[in-house]
XYZ file of N, CA and C in Angstrom:
348
model
N 13.796 -34.467 46.494
C 14.834 -33.180 46.280
C 15.682 -33.156 47.062
N 15.889 -33.648 48.382
C 17.957 -33.357 48.784
C 17.976 -34.793 48.814
N 17.817 -35.493 48.160
C 18.570 -37.401 47.720
C 19.226 -36.664 46.753
N 18.541 -36.143 45.669
C 19.107 -35.467 43.877
C 20.046 -34.237 44.803
N 20.255 -33.175 45.465
C 21.485 -32.380 45.990
C 23.087 -32.673 45.530
N 23.680 -33.542 46.375
C 24.905 -34.367 45.832
C 24.594 -34.334 44.180
N 23.662 -34.264 44.169
C 24.823 -35.131 42.409
C 23.710 -33.807 40.957
N 23.990 -32.767 42.035
C 23.936 -31.761 41.343
C 22.943 -30.924 40.648
N 21.439 -31.477 40.940
C 20.271 -31.773 40.916
C 19.960 -30.987 41.317
N 19.436 -29.248 41.228
C 17.910 -29.102 41.833
C 16.179 -29.331 41.479
N 16.050 -29.958 42.124
C 14.129 -29.743 41.697
C 13.982 -28.948 42.244
N 12.560 -28.553 41.577
C 11.436 -27.487 41.764
C 10.303 -27.734 42.246
N 9.875 -27.992 43.747
C 8.405 -27.720 43.427
C 7.640 -26.926 42.969
N 6.680 -27.037 41.749
C 5.844 -26.473 41.231
C 4.002 -26.602 41.539
N 3.515 -25.794 42.764
C 2.427 -26.571 43.299
C 1.529 -25.663 42.569
N 0.098 -25.774 41.952
C -0.816 -25.565 41.625
C -2.167 -24.881 41.872
N -2.139 -23.790 42.369
C -4.336 -23.724 42.123
C -4.954 -24.424 41.520
N -6.573 -24.330 41.583
C -7.345 -25.038 40.530
C -7.237 -24.441 39.427
N -6.967 -25.074 38.140
C -7.578 -24.936 37.411
C -7.828 -25.210 36.270
N -8.723 -24.342 35.253
C -9.939 -25.160 34.305
C -8.605 -26.375 33.289
N -8.747 -27.147 33.612
C -7.873 -28.688 33.289
C -9.104 -29.594 33.054
N -8.890 -30.582 32.197
C -9.531 -32.397 31.907
C -9.381 -32.477 33.526
N -8.740 -32.153 34.164
C -9.054 -33.070 35.635
C -10.406 -31.861 36.583
N -10.269 -31.031 36.516
C -11.782 -29.933 37.324
C -13.050 -29.775 36.014
N -13.621 -30.881 34.939
C -13.563 -31.119 34.144
C -15.257 -31.359 34.889
N -16.062 -29.999 34.615
C -17.542 -30.145 35.907
C -18.314 -31.222 35.471
N -18.343 -31.841 34.244
C -19.039 -32.771 33.680
C -18.605 -34.281 34.343
N -16.970 -34.140 34.049
C -16.571 -35.680 34.794
C -16.513 -36.095 35.906
N -16.293 -34.686 36.663
C -16.414 -34.825 38.286
C -17.917 -34.513 38.657
N -18.616 -34.670 38.539
C -20.283 -34.741 38.940
C -20.470 -35.954 37.890
N -20.361 -37.133 37.313
C -20.291 -38.188 36.584
C -19.908 -38.986 37.928
N -18.238 -38.686 37.815
C -17.782 -39.772 39.320
C -18.894 -39.628 40.608
N -18.873 -38.324 40.968
C -19.713 -37.843 42.432
C -20.616 -39.211 42.314
N -21.367 -38.474 40.904
C -23.573 -39.810 41.188
C -22.757 -40.549 40.783
N -21.784 -41.460 40.562
C -21.147 -42.389 40.451
C -21.056 -43.294 42.309
N -20.010 -41.925 42.604
C -19.535 -42.640 43.865
C -21.315 -42.656 44.671
N -21.784 -42.043 45.103
C -22.882 -41.907 45.312
C -23.913 -42.873 45.332
N -24.063 -43.471 44.203
C -24.820 -44.312 43.698
C -24.685 -45.937 44.121
N -22.789 -45.875 44.032
C -22.259 -46.810 44.734
C -21.916 -46.737 46.937
N -22.040 -45.964 46.959
C -22.388 -46.074 48.478
C -23.312 -47.189 49.027
N -23.525 -48.330 50.024
C -24.392 -48.352 50.881
C -26.371 -47.439 50.850
N -26.494 -48.676 51.037
C -28.047 -47.623 50.846
C -28.467 -46.886 52.275
N -27.891 -48.090 53.157
C -27.153 -47.752 54.625
C -26.505 -45.824 54.462
N -25.601 -45.924 54.206
C -24.961 -44.883 54.129
C -26.289 -43.478 53.076
N -26.436 -43.517 52.600
C -27.422 -43.179 51.427
C -28.824 -43.099 52.200
N -29.296 -43.739 53.318
C -30.512 -43.501 53.352
C -29.846 -42.715 54.770
N -28.877 -42.763 55.479
C -28.547 -41.897 56.842
C -27.866 -40.021 56.301
N -27.541 -40.087 55.103
C -27.228 -38.931 54.659
C -28.548 -38.038 53.758
N -29.370 -38.834 53.003
C -30.217 -38.247 52.523
C -30.212 -37.984 51.045
N -31.086 -37.884 50.208
C -30.713 -36.940 49.102
C -30.881 -35.415 48.995
N -31.617 -34.866 49.931
C -31.169 -33.976 49.937
C -29.842 -33.032 50.071
N -29.460 -33.840 51.409
C -27.963 -33.480 51.364
C -26.777 -33.803 50.519
N -27.089 -35.111 49.805
C -26.315 -35.407 48.440
C -26.604 -33.974 47.158
N -27.619 -34.110 46.653
C -27.798 -32.342 46.151
C -27.512 -31.901 47.022
N -27.083 -30.460 47.969
C -26.977 -29.877 47.855
C -24.917 -30.003 47.757
N -24.559 -31.334 48.555
C -23.292 -31.249 47.894
C -23.100 -31.476 46.888
N -23.683 -31.207 45.469
C -23.905 -31.479 44.463
C -23.304 -30.807 43.636
N -24.622 -29.807 44.107
C -24.631 -28.429 43.932
C -23.337 -27.172 44.468
N -22.683 -27.508 45.837
C -21.752 -26.632 45.451
C -20.667 -27.203 44.926
N -20.237 -28.506 44.668
C -19.257 -29.217 44.194
C -19.339 -28.610 42.382
N -20.198 -27.864 42.706
C -20.240 -27.320 40.654
C -20.348 -26.422 40.874
N -20.789 -25.370 41.649
C -20.582 -24.233 42.290
C -19.169 -23.638 42.434
N -18.032 -24.702 42.793
C -16.564 -24.501 43.442
C -15.768 -24.223 42.291
N -16.571 -25.468 41.087
C -15.655 -26.243 40.098
C -16.622 -24.619 38.726
N -17.199 -24.424 38.762
C -16.738 -23.123 37.848
C -16.567 -21.762 38.321
N -16.832 -21.506 39.938
C -16.155 -20.488 39.835
C -14.784 -20.042 40.946
N -14.362 -21.412 40.989
C -12.975 -20.953 41.217
C -11.669 -22.008 40.214
N -11.911 -22.489 38.763
C -10.838 -22.752 38.347
C -10.393 -21.637 37.602
N -8.780 -21.382 37.931
C -8.632 -20.261 36.501
C -8.687 -21.085 35.401
N -8.694 -20.207 34.581
C -8.585 -20.566 33.288
C -7.206 -19.989 32.559
N -6.051 -19.065 32.873
C -5.235 -18.769 32.621
C -3.770 -20.013 33.140
N -3.580 -20.823 32.178
C -2.522 -21.735 32.599
C -1.015 -21.270 32.354
N -1.075 -19.528 31.622
C 0.204 -19.955 31.505
C 0.740 -19.409 33.230
N 0.075 -19.518 34.070
C 0.135 -18.504 35.596
C 1.597 -20.200 35.574
N 1.000 -21.524 35.440
C 1.701 -22.386 35.812
C 2.785 -22.796 34.856
N 2.204 -22.076 33.664
C 3.906 -22.814 32.911
C 4.558 -22.044 32.905
N 4.737 -20.451 33.485
C 5.781 -19.706 32.847
C 6.050 -19.769 35.118
N 5.932 -20.708 35.760
C 5.892 -21.037 37.343
C 7.705 -22.252 36.988
N 6.822 -22.734 35.970
C 7.625 -24.320 35.077
C 8.813 -23.843 34.380
N 8.556 -22.701 34.004
C 9.551 -21.804 32.918
C 10.780 -20.587 33.623
N 10.737 -20.427 35.013
C 11.569 -20.100 35.536
C 12.239 -20.994 35.961
N 11.573 -22.156 36.814
C 12.301 -23.406 36.949
C 13.047 -23.666 36.436
N 12.893 -24.006 34.745
C 13.670 -24.901 33.785
C 14.815 -24.296 33.379
N 13.993 -22.496 34.083
C 15.904 -21.566 32.768
C 16.282 -20.404 34.057
N 15.901 -20.249 35.490
C 16.340 -19.461 36.045
C 17.928 -20.034 36.165
N 19.146 -18.773 36.857
C 20.481 -19.130 36.647
C 20.028 -19.818 38.099
N 19.161 -18.484 39.264
C 18.958 -19.486 41.024
C 17.407 -20.190 41.052
N 16.608 -20.765 40.301
C 15.925 -21.618 40.368
C 15.164 -21.359 42.024
N 13.967 -21.248 42.017
C 13.464 -21.062 43.281
C 12.716 -22.596 43.691
N 13.330 -22.724 45.026
C 12.376 -24.700 46.047
C 11.231 -24.841 45.729
N 10.567 -23.946 45.521
C 8.799 -23.838 45.477
C 8.215 -22.512 44.961
N 7.399 -23.439 43.688
C 6.749 -22.300 43.155
C 5.135 -22.719 43.692
N 4.297 -21.605 44.071
C 2.888 -21.492 43.672
C 1.798 -20.479 42.508
N 1.879 -21.152 41.898
C 1.149 -20.188 41.022
C -1.098 -20.819 40.746
N -0.967 -19.781 41.321
C -2.046 -18.956 41.628
C -2.548 -18.546 43.057
N -3.799 -17.382 43.289
C -3.554 -17.230 44.315
C -4.172 -18.429 45.056
N -5.006 -18.727 45.433
C -5.979 -20.137 45.494
C -4.630 -21.053 46.754
N -3.745 -21.169 45.552
C -2.587 -21.547 45.921
C -0.931 -21.038 47.015
N -1.068 -19.954 46.561
C -0.608 -18.688 47.481
C -0.970 -18.649 49.059
N -2.116 -18.557 48.688
C -2.992 -18.660 50.313
C -3.127 -19.584 51.260
N -3.332 -20.728 50.327
C -4.001 -21.816 51.261
C -3.113 -23.202 51.131
N -3.038 -23.163 50.086
C -1.575 -24.792 50.053
C -0.513 -24.860 50.359
N 0.342 -23.145 50.210
C 1.660 -22.961 50.309
C 1.864 -23.206 51.903
N 1.127 -22.429 52.610
C 0.779 -21.961 54.201
C 1.151 -23.543 54.706
N 0.079 -24.283 54.273
C -0.525 -25.043 54.320
C 0.719 -26.395 55.071
N 1.845 -25.886 53.912
C 3.041 -27.380 53.103
C 3.633 -27.185 54.360
N 3.678 -26.060 55.007
C 5.196 -25.112 56.075
C 4.604 -26.524 57.085
N 2.776 -26.782 57.582
C 2.597 -26.784 59.362
C 3.135 -28.489 59.111
N 3.113 -29.024 60.649
C 3.452 -30.143 60.382
C 1.933 -31.345 59.248
N 2.549 -32.470 58.983
C 1.310 -32.990 59.098
C 0.288 -33.590 59.963
N 0.680 -34.087 60.351
C -0.732 -33.868 61.622
C -2.014 -32.859 61.798
N -1.058 -31.590 61.895
C -1.612 -30.659 62.162
C -2.306 -30.152 60.785
N -2.201 -30.374 59.340
C -2.437 -29.591 58.400
C -3.556 -31.119 57.807
N -3.648 -32.140 57.948
C -4.933 -33.310 57.672
C -5.977 -32.321 58.660
N -5.868 -32.013 59.398
C -7.376 -31.598 60.576
C -7.880 -30.354 59.993
N -7.212 -29.997 59.574
C -7.267 -28.563 58.661
C -8.411 -28.435 57.412
């Protein structure tokens, strides 16, 4: 962003929260989780146990099912504003989860944000 300023290029960052896209496809994500579990060393699977994995799987599925916003216009609206505004913002947050969690987190020092 800063490197392009001398050339008159304004860079806007669009930070979306959770949205229903191919990236948050429930079946695809659950399959990837299952593959990761199956590839884990036997000792790791034994340490955590099948019950733990099943609880994580249920929590993950419920989170994808309930937290993902279906209104992608919140993201495209930010993009449109960044491209067409006379004075575009530097940073856009699309969705309430991005505004309440990810944006404040981005202002913290990296070492602290990594711990949260």
